[in-house]
JSON list of C-alpha atoms in Angstrom, two decimals:
[
{"chain": "A", "resi": 1, "resn": "MET", "atom": "CA", "xyz": [19.87, 3.53, 14.29]},
{"chain": "A", "resi": 2, "resn": "LYS", "atom": "CA", "xyz": [17.78, 0.49, 13.45]},
{"chain": "A", "resi": 3, "resn": "LYS", "atom": "CA", "xyz": [16.24, 0.45, 9.98]},
{"chain": "A", "resi": 4, "resn": "ALA", "atom": "CA", "xyz": [12.48, 0.96, 9.84]},
{"chain": "A", "resi": 5, "resn": "VAL", "atom": "CA", "xyz": [9.55, 0.94, 7.43]},
{"chain": "A", "resi": 6, "resn": "VAL", "atom": "CA", "xyz": [6.27, 2.86, 7.54]},
{"chain": "A", "resi": 7, "resn": "ILE", "atom": "CA", "xyz": [3.25, 1.01, 6.16]},
{"chain": "A", "resi": 8, "resn": "THR", "atom": "CA", "xyz": [-0.25, 2.44, 5.76]},
{"chain": "A", "resi": 9, "resn": "GLY", "atom": "CA", "xyz": [-3.32, 0.23, 5.75]},
{"chain": "A", "resi": 10, "resn": "ALA", "atom": "CA", "xyz": [-1.32, -2.20, 7.86]},
{"chain": "A", "resi": 11, "resn": "SER", "atom": "CA", "xyz": [-4.16, -3.75, 9.85]},
{"chain": "A", "resi": 12, "resn": "SER", "atom": "CA", "xyz": [-5.08, -6.44, 7.30]},
{"chain": "A", "resi": 13, "resn": "GLY", "atom": "CA", "xyz": [-4.57, -7.81, 3.82]},
{"chain": "A", "resi": 14, "resn": "ILE", "atom": "CA", "xyz": [-1.58, -6.65, 1.80]},
{"chain": "A", "resi": 15, "resn": "GLY", "atom": "CA", "xyz": [-0.52, -4.13, 4.44]},
{"chain": "A", "resi": 16, "resn": "ALA", "atom": "CA", "xyz": [-0.42, -6.71, 7.21]},
{"chain": "A", "resi": 17, "resn": "ALA", "atom": "CA", "xyz": [1.42, -9.24, 5.05]},
{"chain": "A", "resi": 18, "resn": "THR", "atom": "CA", "xyz": [3.93, -6.57, 4.05]},
{"chain": "A", "resi": 19, "resn": "ALA", "atom": "CA", "xyz": [4.54, -5.59, 7.66]},
{"chain": "A", "resi": 20, "resn": "ILE", "atom": "CA", "xyz": [5.18, -9.18, 8.67]},
{"chain": "A", "resi": 21, "resn": "HIS", "atom": "CA", "xyz": [7.52, -9.73, 5.71]},
{"chain": "A", "resi": 22, "resn": "PHE", "atom": "CA", "xyz": [9.57, -6.60, 6.42]},
{"chain": "A", "resi": 23, "resn": "GLY", "atom": "CA", "xyz": [9.77, -7.66, 10.05]},
{"chain": "A", "resi": 24, "resn": "LYS", "atom": "CA", "xyz": [11.30, -10.97, 8.98]},
{"chain": "A", "resi": 25, "resn": "GLN", "atom": "CA", "xyz": [13.99, -9.02, 7.14]},
{"chain": "A", "resi": 26, "resn": "GLY", "atom": "CA", "xyz": [15.02, -7.08, 10.25]},
{"chain": "A", "resi": 27, "resn": "TYR", "atom": "CA", "xyz": [12.95, -3.92, 9.85]},
{"chain": "A", "resi": 28, "resn": "PHE", "atom": "CA", "xyz": [11.20, -2.19, 12.73]},
{"chain": "A", "resi": 29, "resn": "VAL", "atom": "CA", "xyz": [7.67, -1.55, 11.46]},
{"chain": "A", "resi": 30, "resn": "TYR", "atom": "CA", "xyz": [5.51, 1.53, 11.97]},
{"chain": "A", "resi": 31, "resn": "LEU", "atom": "CA", "xyz": [1.97, 0.26, 11.50]},
{"chain": "A", "resi": 32, "resn": "MET", "atom": "CA", "xyz": [-0.52, 2.88, 10.32]},
{"chain": "A", "resi": 33, "resn": "GLY", "atom": "CA", "xyz": [-4.25, 2.21, 10.21]},
{"chain": "A", "resi": 34, "resn": "ARG", "atom": "CA", "xyz": [-7.57, 2.97, 11.87]},
{"chain": "A", "resi": 35, "resn": "ASN", "atom": "CA", "xyz": [-8.20, -0.26, 13.77]},
{"chain": "A", "resi": 36, "resn": "LYS", "atom": "CA", "xyz": [-5.89, -0.35, 16.78]},
{"chain": "A", "resi": 37, "resn": "ASP", "atom": "CA", "xyz": [-6.91, -3.87, 17.81]},
{"chain": "A", "resi": 38, "resn": "ARG", "atom": "CA", "xyz": [-6.09, -5.34, 14.41]},
{"chain": "A", "resi": 39, "resn": "LEU", "atom": "CA", "xyz": [-2.83, -3.38, 14.27]},
{"chain": "A", "resi": 40, "resn": "ALA", "atom": "CA", "xyz": [-1.91, -4.95, 17.62]},
{"chain": "A", "resi": 41, "resn": "GLU", "atom": "CA", "xyz": [-2.54, -8.42, 16.17]},
{"chain": "A", "resi": 42, "resn": "VAL", "atom": "CA", "xyz": [-0.17, -7.63, 13.28]},
{"chain": "A", "resi": 43, "resn": "ALA", "atom": "CA", "xyz": [2.44, -6.11, 15.60]},
{"chain": "A", "resi": 44, "resn": "VAL", "atom": "CA", "xyz": [2.97, -9.35, 17.53]},
{"chain": "A", "resi": 45, "resn": "GLN", "atom": "CA", "xyz": [3.88, -11.04, 14.23]},
{"chain": "A", "resi": 46, "resn": "CYS", "atom": "CA", "xyz": [6.56, -8.48, 13.35]},
{"chain": "A", "resi": 47, "resn": "ARG", "atom": "CA", "xyz": [9.78, -10.17, 14.45]},
{"chain": "A", "resi": 48, "resn": "SER", "atom": "CA", "xyz": [11.90, -7.04, 14.68]},
{"chain": "A", "resi": 49, "resn": "GLY", "atom": "CA", "xyz": [9.44, -4.93, 16.62]},
{"chain": "A", "resi": 50, "resn": "ALA", "atom": "CA", "xyz": [6.58, -2.64, 15.72]},
{"chain": "A", "resi": 51, "resn": "SER", "atom": "CA", "xyz": [4.84, 0.52, 16.83]},
{"chain": "A", "resi": 52, "resn": "LEU", "atom": "CA", "xyz": [1.11, 1.18, 16.48]},
{"chain": "A", "resi": 53, "resn": "MET", "atom": "CA", "xyz": [0.41, 4.46, 14.70]},
{"chain": "A", "resi": 54, "resn": "SER", "atom": "CA", "xyz": [-3.39, 4.28, 14.74]},
{"chain": "A", "resi": 55, "resn": "CYS", "atom": "CA", "xyz": [-5.10, 7.18, 12.97]},
{"chain": "A", "resi": 56, "resn": "ASP", "atom": "CA", "xyz": [-7.56, 8.03, 10.24]},
{"chain": "A", "resi": 57, "resn": "LEU", "atom": "CA", "xyz": [-5.44, 8.99, 7.25]},
{"chain": "A", "resi": 58, "resn": "THR", "atom": "CA", "xyz": [-8.12, 11.45, 6.13]},
{"chain": "A", "resi": 59, "resn": "ASP", "atom": "CA", "xyz": [-7.73, 13.37, 9.42]},
{"chain": "A", "resi": 60, "resn": "LEU", "atom": "CA", "xyz": [-4.89, 15.72, 8.51]},
{"chain": "A", "resi": 61, "resn": "ALA", "atom": "CA", "xyz": [-4.16, 16.82, 12.08]},
{"chain": "A", "resi": 62, "resn": "ALA", "atom": "CA", "xyz": [-3.98, 13.23, 13.35]},
{"chain": "A", "resi": 63, "resn": "LEU", "atom": "CA", "xyz": [-1.84, 12.16, 10.40]},
{"chain": "A", "resi": 64, "resn": "ASN", "atom": "CA", "xyz": [0.62, 15.04, 10.87]},
{"chain": "A", "resi": 65, "resn": "LYS", "atom": "CA", "xyz": [0.92, 14.15, 14.55]},
{"chain": "A", "resi": 66, "resn": "ARG", "atom": "CA", "xyz": [1.83, 10.57, 13.73]},
{"chain": "A", "resi": 67, "resn": "ILE", "atom": "CA", "xyz": [4.31, 11.64, 11.04]},
{"chain": "A", "resi": 68, "resn": "ALA", "atom": "CA", "xyz": [6.01, 13.96, 13.54]},
{"chain": "A", "resi": 69, "resn": "GLU", "atom": "CA", "xyz": [6.28, 11.12, 16.06]},
{"chain": "A", "resi": 70, "resn": "ILE", "atom": "CA", "xyz": [7.95, 8.88, 13.49]},
{"chain": "A", "resi": 71, "resn": "THR", "atom": "CA", "xyz": [10.33, 11.40, 11.94]},
{"chain": "A", "resi": 72, "resn": "SER", "atom": "CA", "xyz": [11.50, 12.83, 15.27]},
{"chain": "A", "resi": 73, "resn": "THR", "atom": "CA", "xyz": [12.72, 9.54, 16.72]},
{"chain": "A", "resi": 74, "resn": "THR", "atom": "CA", "xyz": [16.45, 8.95, 17.06]},
{"chain": "A", "resi": 75, "resn": "ILE", "atom": "CA", "xyz": [16.08, 5.22, 17.66]},
{"chain": "A", "resi": 76, "resn": "HIS", "atom": "CA", "xyz": [14.93, 4.19, 14.18]},
{"chain": "A", "resi": 77, "resn": "LYS", "atom": "CA", "xyz": [15.82, 5.39, 10.70]},
{"chain": "A", "resi": 78, "resn": "VAL", "atom": "CA", "xyz": [12.96, 5.08, 8.25]},
{"chain": "A", "resi": 79, "resn": "GLU", "atom": "CA", "xyz": [14.33, 3.64, 5.01]},
{"chain": "A", "resi": 80, "resn": "VAL", "atom": "CA", "xyz": [11.05, 2.70, 3.32]},
{"chain": "A", "resi": 81, "resn": "LEU", "atom": "CA", "xyz": [7.56, 4.21, 3.07]},
{"chain": "A", "resi": 82, "resn": "VAL", "atom": "CA", "xyz": [4.78, 1.94, 1.77]},
{"chain": "A", "resi": 83, "resn": "ASN", "atom": "CA", "xyz": [1.63, 3.79, 0.70]},
{"chain": "A", "resi": 84, "resn": "ASN", "atom": "CA", "xyz": [-0.81, 0.90, 0.77]},
{"chain": "A", "resi": 85, "resn": "ALA", "atom": "CA", "xyz": [-4.02, 2.21, 2.38]},
{"chain": "A", "resi": 86, "resn": "GLY", "atom": "CA", "xyz": [-7.05, 1.91, 0.15]},
{"chain": "A", "resi": 87, "resn": "ILE", "atom": "CA", "xyz": [-10.79, 1.38, -0.11]},
{"chain": "A", "resi": 88, "resn": "PHE", "atom": "CA", "xyz": [-12.68, -0.29, -2.96]},
{"chain": "A", "resi": 89, "resn": "ASP", "atom": "CA", "xyz": [-16.23, 0.51, -4.07]},
{"chain": "A", "resi": 90, "resn": "VAL", "atom": "CA", "xyz": [-18.16, -0.96, -6.98]},
{"chain": "A", "resi": 91, "resn": "HIS", "atom": "CA", "xyz": [-20.73, 1.41, -8.42]},
{"chain": "A", "resi": 92, "resn": "SER", "atom": "CA", "xyz": [-22.26, 2.46, -11.71]},
{"chain": "A", "resi": 93, "resn": "THR", "atom": "CA", "xyz": [-21.57, 5.87, -13.21]},
{"chain": "A", "resi": 94, "resn": "GLU", "atom": "CA", "xyz": [-24.97, 7.10, -12.01]},
{"chain": "A", "resi": 95, "resn": "GLN", "atom": "CA", "xyz": [-24.27, 5.88, -8.47]},
{"chain": "A", "resi": 96, "resn": "GLY", "atom": "CA", "xyz": [-20.92, 7.66, -8.26]},
{"chain": "A", "resi": 97, "resn": "SER", "atom": "CA", "xyz": [-21.83, 10.51, -5.92]},
{"chain": "A", "resi": 98, "resn": "ASP", "atom": "CA", "xyz": [-19.51, 13.38, -5.08]},
{"chain": "A", "resi": 99, "resn": "GLU", "atom": "CA", "xyz": [-19.19, 11.96, -1.57]},
{"chain": "A", "resi": 100, "resn": "LEU", "atom": "CA", "xyz": [-18.05, 8.57, -2.88]},
{"chain": "A", "resi": 101, "resn": "TRP", "atom": "CA", "xyz": [-15.51, 10.14, -5.24]},
{"chain": "A", "resi": 102, "resn": "GLN", "atom": "CA", "xyz": [-14.21, 12.40, -2.49]},
{"chain": "A", "resi": 103, "resn": "LYS", "atom": "CA", "xyz": [-13.78, 9.47, -0.11]},
{"chain": "A", "resi": 104, "resn": "GLU", "atom": "CA", "xyz": [-11.87, 7.48, -2.74]},
{"chain": "A", "resi": 105, "resn": "PHE", "atom": "CA", "xyz": [-9.75, 10.55, -3.46]},
{"chain": "A", "resi": 106, "resn": "GLU", "atom": "CA", "xyz": [-8.86, 11.17, 0.17]},
{"chain": "A", "resi": 107, "resn": "VAL", "atom": "CA", "xyz": [-8.01, 7.56, 1.09]},
{"chain": "A", "resi": 108, "resn": "ASN", "atom": "CA", "xyz": [-6.63, 6.10, -2.13]},
{"chain": "A", "resi": 109, "resn": "LEU", "atom": "CA", "xyz": [-4.64, 9.07, -3.38]},
{"chain": "A", "resi": 110, "resn": "MET", "atom": "CA", "xyz": [-4.25, 11.98, -0.96]},
{"chain": "A", "resi": 111, "resn": "SER", "atom": "CA", "xyz": [-2.98, 9.81, 1.89]},
{"chain": "A", "resi": 112, "resn": "ALA", "atom": "CA", "xyz": [-0.05, 8.85, -0.36]},
{"chain": "A", "resi": 113, "resn": "VAL", "atom": "CA", "xyz": [0.43, 12.44, -1.50]},
{"chain": "A", "resi": 114, "resn": "ARG", "atom": "CA", "xyz": [0.60, 13.72, 2.09]},
{"chain": "A", "resi": 115, "resn": "LEU", "atom": "CA", "xyz": [2.93, 11.02, 3.39]},
{"chain": "A", "resi": 116, "resn": "THR", "atom": "CA", "xyz": [5.24, 11.34, 0.39]},
{"chain": "A", "resi": 117, "resn": "ARG", "atom": "CA", "xyz": [5.33, 15.11, 0.82]},
{"chain": "A", "resi": 118, "resn": "ALA", "atom": "CA", "xyz": [6.21, 14.68, 4.49]},
{"chain": "A", "resi": 119, "resn": "PHE", "atom": "CA", "xyz": [8.93, 12.07, 3.97]},
{"chain": "A", "resi": 120, "resn": "PHE", "atom": "CA", "xyz": [10.74, 13.70, 1.03]},
{"chain": "A", "resi": 121, "resn": "PRO", "atom": "CA", "xyz": [12.62, 16.16, 3.30]},
{"chain": "A", "resi": 122, "resn": "TYR", "atom": "CA", "xyz": [13.24, 13.38, 5.84]},
{"chain": "A", "resi": 123, "resn": "PHE", "atom": "CA", "xyz": [14.80, 11.17, 3.17]},
{"chain": "A", "resi": 124, "resn": "LYS", "atom": "CA", "xyz": [16.84, 14.07, 1.80]},
{"chain": "A", "resi": 125, "resn": "GLN", "atom": "CA", "xyz": [18.20, 14.70, 5.30]},
{"chain": "A", "resi": 126, "resn": "HIS", "atom": "CA", "xyz": [19.13, 11.03, 5.74]},
{"chain": "A", "resi": 127, "resn": "GLY", "atom": "CA", "xyz": [20.78, 10.48, 2.37]},
{"chain": "A", "resi": 128, "resn": "GLY", "atom": "CA", "xyz": [17.93, 8.80, 0.55]},
{"chain": "A", "resi": 129, "resn": "GLY", "atom": "CA", "xyz": [15.02, 6.46, 0.95]},
{"chain": "A", "resi": 130, "resn": "SER", "atom": "CA", "xyz": [12.51, 4.30, -0.87]},
{"chain": "A", "resi": 131, "resn": "ILE", "atom": "CA", "xyz": [8.80, 4.79, -1.45]},
{"chain": "A", "resi": 132, "resn": "VAL", "atom": "CA", "xyz": [6.54, 2.02, -2.72]},
{"chain": "A", "resi": 133, "resn": "ASN", "atom": "CA", "xyz": [3.02, 2.94, -3.78]},
{"chain": "A", "resi": 134, "resn": "VAL", "atom": "CA", "xyz": [0.35, 0.26, -4.07]},
{"chain": "A", "resi": 135, "resn": "SER", "atom": "CA", "xyz": [-1.78, 0.87, -7.15]},
{"chain": "A", "resi": 136, "resn": "SER", "atom": "CA", "xyz": [-3.86, -1.82, -8.87]},
{"chain": "A", "resi": 137, "resn": "SER", "atom": "CA", "xyz": [-4.24, -3.66, -12.14]},
{"chain": "A", "resi": 138, "resn": "LEU", "atom": "CA", "xyz": [-7.38, -1.51, -12.46]},
{"chain": "A", "resi": 139, "resn": "GLY", "atom": "CA", "xyz": [-5.09, 1.50, -12.67]},
{"chain": "A", "resi": 140, "resn": "LEU", "atom": "CA", "xyz": [-3.65, -0.06, -15.81]},
{"chain": "A", "resi": 141, "resn": "LYS", "atom": "CA", "xyz": [-6.78, -1.67, -17.22]},
{"chain": "A", "resi": 142, "resn": "PRO", "atom": "CA", "xyz": [-10.07, -0.52, -15.64]},
{"chain": "A", "resi": 143, "resn": "THR", "atom": "CA", "xyz": [-13.31, -2.44, -15.70]},
{"chain": "A", "resi": 144, "resn": "ALA", "atom": "CA", "xyz": [-16.92, -1.26, -15.62]},
{"chain": "A", "resi": 145, "resn": "ALA", "atom": "CA", "xyz": [-18.33, 0.04, -12.33]},
{"chain": "A", "resi": 146, "resn": "THR", "atom": "CA", "xyz": [-14.91, 0.84, -10.85]},
{"chain": "A", "resi": 147, "resn": "SER", "atom": "CA", "xyz": [-14.47, 4.36, -12.20]},
{"chain": "A", "resi": 148, "resn": "ALA", "atom": "CA", "xyz": [-13.47, 6.16, -8.97]},
{"chain": "A", "resi": 149, "resn": "TYR", "atom": "CA", "xyz": [-11.15, 3.42, -7.73]},
{"chain": "A", "resi": 150, "resn": "SER", "atom": "CA", "xyz": [-9.55, 2.90, -11.15]},
{"chain": "A", "resi": 151, "resn": "ALA", "atom": "CA", "xyz": [-9.05, 6.64, -11.64]},
{"chain": "A", "resi": 152, "resn": "MET", "atom": "CA", "xyz": [-7.31, 7.01, -8.27]},
{"chain": "A", "resi": 153, "resn": "LYS", "atom": "CA", "xyz": [-5.08, 4.02, -8.90]},
{"chain": "A", "resi": 154, "resn": "ALA", "atom": "CA", "xyz": [-4.14, 5.36, -12.34]},
{"chain": "A", "resi": 155, "resn": "ALA", "atom": "CA", "xyz": [-3.28, 8.65, -10.64]},
{"chain": "A", "resi": 156, "resn": "MET", "atom": "CA", "xyz": [-1.13, 6.71, -8.17]},
{"chain": "A", "resi": 157, "resn": "ILE", "atom": "CA", "xyz": [0.92, 5.37, -11.07]},
{"chain": "A", "resi": 158, "resn": "ASN", "atom": "CA", "xyz": [1.41, 8.85, -12.50]},
{"chain": "A", "resi": 159, "resn": "LEU", "atom": "CA", "xyz": [2.28, 10.17, -9.03]},
{"chain": "A", "resi": 160, "resn": "THR", "atom": "CA", "xyz": [4.90, 7.45, -8.70]},
{"chain": "A", "resi": 161, "resn": "GLN", "atom": "CA", "xyz": [6.56, 8.33, -11.98]},
{"chain": "A", "resi": 162, "resn": "SER", "atom": "CA", "xyz": [6.53, 12.07, -11.32]},
{"chain": "A", "resi": 163, "resn": "ASN", "atom": "CA", "xyz": [7.91, 11.71, -7.79]},
{"chain": "A", "resi": 164, "resn": "SER", "atom": "CA", "xyz": [10.64, 9.38, -9.03]},
{"chain": "A", "resi": 165, "resn": "LEU", "atom": "CA", "xyz": [11.92, 12.13, -11.33]},
{"chain": "A", "resi": 166, "resn": "GLU", "atom": "CA", "xyz": [12.07, 14.59, -8.44]},
{"chain": "A", "resi": 167, "resn": "GLY", "atom": "CA", "xyz": [13.60, 12.14, -6.01]},
{"chain": "A", "resi": 168, "resn": "GLY", "atom": "CA", "xyz": [16.37, 10.71, -8.17]},
{"chain": "A", "resi": 169, "resn": "ALA", "atom": "CA", "xyz": [18.87, 13.47, -7.46]},
{"chain": "A", "resi": 170, "resn": "PHE", "atom": "CA", "xyz": [18.49, 12.84, -3.73]},
{"chain": "A", "resi": 171, "resn": "ASN", "atom": "CA", "xyz": [18.71, 9.04, -3.88]},
{"chain": "A", "resi": 172, "resn": "ILE", "atom": "CA", "xyz": [14.99, 8.75, -3.22]},
{"chain": "A", "resi": 173, "resn": "ARG", "atom": "CA", "xyz": [13.54, 5.87, -5.20]},
{"chain": "A", "resi": 174, "resn": "VAL", "atom": "CA", "xyz": [9.79, 5.80, -5.90]},
{"chain": "A", "resi": 175, "resn": "ASN", "atom": "CA", "xyz": [8.20, 2.69, -7.37]},
{"chain": "A", "resi": 176, "resn": "CYS", "atom": "CA", "xyz": [4.77, 1.14, -7.67]},
{"chain": "A", "resi": 177, "resn": "VAL", "atom": "CA", "xyz": [3.18, -2.29, -7.38]},
{"chain": "A", "resi": 178, "resn": "ALA", "atom": "CA", "xyz": [-0.04, -2.97, -9.28]},
{"chain": "A", "resi": 179, "resn": "PRO", "atom": "CA", "xyz": [-1.74, -6.03, -7.76]},
{"chain": "A", "resi": 180, "resn": "GLY", "atom": "CA", "xyz": [-4.48, -7.92, -9.55]},
{"chain": "A", "resi": 181, "resn": "ILE", "atom": "CA", "xyz": [-7.27, -9.80, -7.77]},
{"chain": "A", "resi": 182, "resn": "VAL", "atom": "CA", "xyz": [-5.92, -10.76, -4.35]},
{"chain": "A", "resi": 183, "resn": "ASP", "atom": "CA", "xyz": [-7.72, -12.61, -1.57]},
{"chain": "A", "resi": 184, "resn": "THR", "atom": "CA", "xyz": [-7.92, -9.81, 1.01]},
{"chain": "A", "resi": 185, "resn": "PRO", "atom": "CA", "xyz": [-10.67, -8.11, 3.07]},
{"chain": "A", "resi": 186, "resn": "ILE", "atom": "CA", "xyz": [-10.94, -5.25, 0.56]},
{"chain": "A", "resi": 187, "resn": "HIS", "atom": "CA", "xyz": [-13.05, -7.60, -1.58]},
{"chain": "A", "resi": 188, "resn": "GLN", "atom": "CA", "xyz": [-16.55, -8.63, -0.48]},
{"chain": "A", "resi": 189, "resn": "PHE", "atom": "CA", "xyz": [-15.99, -12.29, -1.33]},
{"chain": "A", "resi": 190, "resn": "HIS", "atom": "CA", "xyz": [-13.29, -12.52, 1.33]},
{"chain": "A", "resi": 191, "resn": "SER", "atom": "CA", "xyz": [-15.83, -12.29, 4.16]},
{"chain": "A", "resi": 192, "resn": "LEU", "atom": "CA", "xyz": [-18.33, -14.82, 2.75]},
{"chain": "A", "resi": 193, "resn": "GLU", "atom": "CA", "xyz": [-18.87, -18.14, 4.48]},
{"chain": "A", "resi": 194, "resn": "GLU", "atom": "CA", "xyz": [-16.34, -20.71, 3.34]},
{"chain": "A", "resi": 195, "resn": "GLU", "atom": "CA", "xyz": [-18.44, -22.53, 0.75]},
{"chain": "A", "resi": 196, "resn": "LYS", "atom": "CA", "xyz": [-19.62, -19.35, -0.96]},
{"chain": "A", "resi": 197, "resn": "ARG", "atom": "CA", "xyz": [-16.16, -17.82, -0.74]},
{"chain": "A", "resi": 198, "resn": "ASN", "atom": "CA", "xyz": [-14.56, -20.84, -2.39]},
{"chain": "A", "resi": 199, "resn": "ALA", "atom": "CA", "xyz": [-17.21, -20.78, -5.12]},
{"chain": "A", "resi": 200, "resn": "ALA", "atom": "CA", "xyz": [-16.54, -17.08, -5.79]},
{"chain": "A", "resi": 201, "resn": "ILE", "atom": "CA", "xyz": [-12.79, -17.67, -6.00]},
{"chain": "A", "resi": 202, "resn": "ALA", "atom": "CA", "xyz": [-13.33, -20.63, -8.33]},
{"chain": "A", "resi": 203, "resn": "GLN", "atom": "CA", "xyz": [-15.22, -18.34, -10.69]},
{"chain": "A", "resi": 204, "resn": "MET", "atom": "CA", "xyz": [-12.44, -15.73, -10.65]},
{"chain": "A", "resi": 205, "resn": "ASN", "atom": "CA", "xyz": [-9.47, -18.07, -11.01]},
{"chain": "A", "resi": 206, "resn": "PRO", "atom": "CA", "xyz": [-9.82, -18.61, -14.80]},
{"chain": "A", "resi": 207, "resn": "MET", "atom": "CA", "xyz": [-9.70, -14.83, -15.39]},
{"chain": "A", "resi": 208, "resn": "GLN", "atom": "CA", "xyz": [-5.93, -14.96, -14.81]},
{"chain": "A", "resi": 209, "resn": "PRO", "atom": "CA", "xyz": [-3.59, -16.61, -17.35]},
{"chain": "A", "resi": 210, "resn": "LEU", "atom": "CA", "xyz": [-1.90, -18.29, -14.37]},
{"chain": "A", "resi": 211, "resn": "GLY", "atom": "CA", "xyz": [-5.25, -19.77, -13.37]},
{"chain": "A", "resi": 212, "resn": "ARG", "atom": "CA", "xyz": [-5.68, -18.37, -9.86]},
{"chain": "A", "resi": 213, "resn": "ILE", "atom": "CA", "xyz": [-6.07, -15.19, -7.86]},
{"chain": "A", "resi": 214, "resn": "GLY", "atom": "CA", "xyz": [-3.14, -13.93, -5.79]},
{"chain": "A", "resi": 215, "resn": "THR", "atom": "CA", "xyz": [-2.23, -13.89, -2.12]},
{"chain": "A", "resi": 216, "resn": "ALA", "atom": "CA", "xyz": [-1.31, -10.98, 0.09]},
{"chain": "A", "resi": 217, "resn": "GLU", "atom": "CA", "xyz": [2.06, -12.60, 0.76]},
{"chain": "A", "resi": 218, "resn": "GLU", "atom": "CA", "xyz": [2.92, -12.56, -2.95]},
{"chain": "A", "resi": 219, "resn": "ILE", "atom": "CA", "xyz": [2.26, -8.84, -3.15]},
{"chain": "A", "resi": 220, "resn": "ALA", "atom": "CA", "xyz": [4.23, -8.27, 0.06]},
{"chain": "A", "resi": 221, "resn": "LYS", "atom": "CA", "xyz": [7.31, -9.90, -1.49]},
{"chain": "A", "resi": 222, "resn": "ALA", "atom": "CA", "xyz": [7.03, -7.63, -4.54]},
{"chain": "A", "resi": 223, "resn": "ILE", "atom": "CA", "xyz": [6.73, -4.57, -2.29]},
{"chain": "A", "resi": 224, "resn": "TYR", "atom": "CA", "xyz": [9.79, -5.67, -0.33]},
{"chain": "A", "resi": 225, "resn": "PHE", "atom": "CA", "xyz": [11.75, -6.18, -3.55]},
{"chain": "A", "resi": 226, "resn": "LEU", "atom": "CA", "xyz": [11.05, -2.61, -4.69]},
{"chain": "A", "resi": 227, "resn": "GLY", "atom": "CA", "xyz": [11.51, -1.14, -1.23]},
{"chain": "A", "resi": 228, "resn": "SER", "atom": "CA", "xyz": [14.84, -2.76, -0.40]},
{"chain": "A", "resi": 229, "resn": "ASN", "atom": "CA", "xyz": [18.10, -1.26, -1.63]},
{"chain": "A", "resi": 230, "resn": "ASP", "atom": "CA", "xyz": [19.58, -4.73, -1.39]},
{"chain": "A", "resi": 231, "resn": "HIS", "atom": "CA", "xyz": [17.35, -5.91, -4.24]},
{"chain": "A", "resi": 232, "resn": "SER", "atom": "CA", "xyz": [16.36, -2.91, -6.39]},
{"chain": "A", "resi": 233, "resn": "SER", "atom": "CA", "xyz": [18.90, -0.14, -5.81]},
{"chain": "A", "resi": 234, "resn": "TRP", "atom": "CA", "xyz": [18.86, 0.85, -9.51]},
{"chain": "A", "resi": 235, "resn": "THR", "atom": "CA", "xyz": [15.09, 0.80, -9.93]},
{"chain": "A", "resi": 236, "resn": "THR", "atom": "CA", "xyz": [12.88, 3.89, -9.76]},
{"chain": "A", "resi": 237, "resn": "GLY", "atom": "CA", "xyz": [9.70, 4.96, -11.51]},
{"chain": "A", "resi": 238, "resn": "ALA", "atom": "CA", "xyz": [8.82, 1.32, -12.15]},
{"chain": "A", "resi": 239, "resn": "VAL", "atom": "CA", "xyz": [5.29, -0.07, -12.20]},
{"chain": "A", "resi": 240, "resn": "LEU", "atom": "CA", "xyz": [5.37, -3.78, -11.35]},
{"chain": "A", "resi": 241, "resn": "ALA", "atom": "CA", "xyz": [2.18, -5.64, -12.23]},
{"chain": "A", "resi": 242, "resn": "VAL", "atom": "CA", "xyz": [1.72, -8.61, -9.90]},
{"chain": "A", "resi": 243, "resn": "ASP", "atom": "CA", "xyz": [-1.57, -9.86, -11.25]},
{"chain": "A", "resi": 244, "resn": "GLY", "atom": "CA", "xyz": [-1.35, -13.37, -12.63]},
{"chain": "A", "resi": 245, "resn": "GLY", "atom": "CA", "xyz": [-1.24, -11.82, -16.10]},
{"chain": "A", "resi": 246, "resn": "ILE", "atom": "CA", "xyz": [-4.77, -10.39, -15.98]},
{"chain": "A", "resi": 247, "resn": "THR", "atom": "CA", "xyz": [-3.79, -7.04, -17.52]},
{"chain": "A", "resi": 248, "resn": "ASN", "atom": "CA", "xyz": [-2.60, -8.92, -20.60]},
{"chain": "A", "resi": 249, "resn": "THR", "atom": "CA", "xyz": [-5.98, -10.48, -21.28]}
]
């Protein structure tokens, strides 16, 4: 069977870059996300083939259907699961409604919980596997007005470490990448007109000891490193900050 990777939030940003990078390394890519048109645009850039698994990750019935489709195939063997899907809201403590917290909880944390829970028995059956969770530098060092997002990303780190302890005996590795500020559509500045966007980025660049914000491709390479047995076969429970050094400031 051909090796495969499952990537959530694959329609843009870090997810799309990760899908393209895994495709370059010979992986068939299962692209999970809500926007089928954008997933199709990513699919054509995946050199080793891709399948569109469009669904809302907060719709449990739809998600379970897609998981069943992936795990029942005899053509591809899933070796890596990348839990990347996420949303980002900036709000004060007073603005943090129950609805906002619940939405952050469902997308940023429970999607990873459900997919991990589903793929643990699959990986056990196939002799092992690798899970990479995408957290954030805010999960390590939160800032004001990011309480819900930062809390979910901190929980993602704890989830990673707990799952790694359970998975070790079955050759299931679970690791985590914590990106800093990356130029992707999750941030509002990304969609500004060019002049305003460049001005916003210029203001953020000095916040990093390395003097610039990151790219989706840089995070994708870190995810591939942790996901691939060729590069990190003795690594589990790790939290890799790829953030230009911002968590050290």
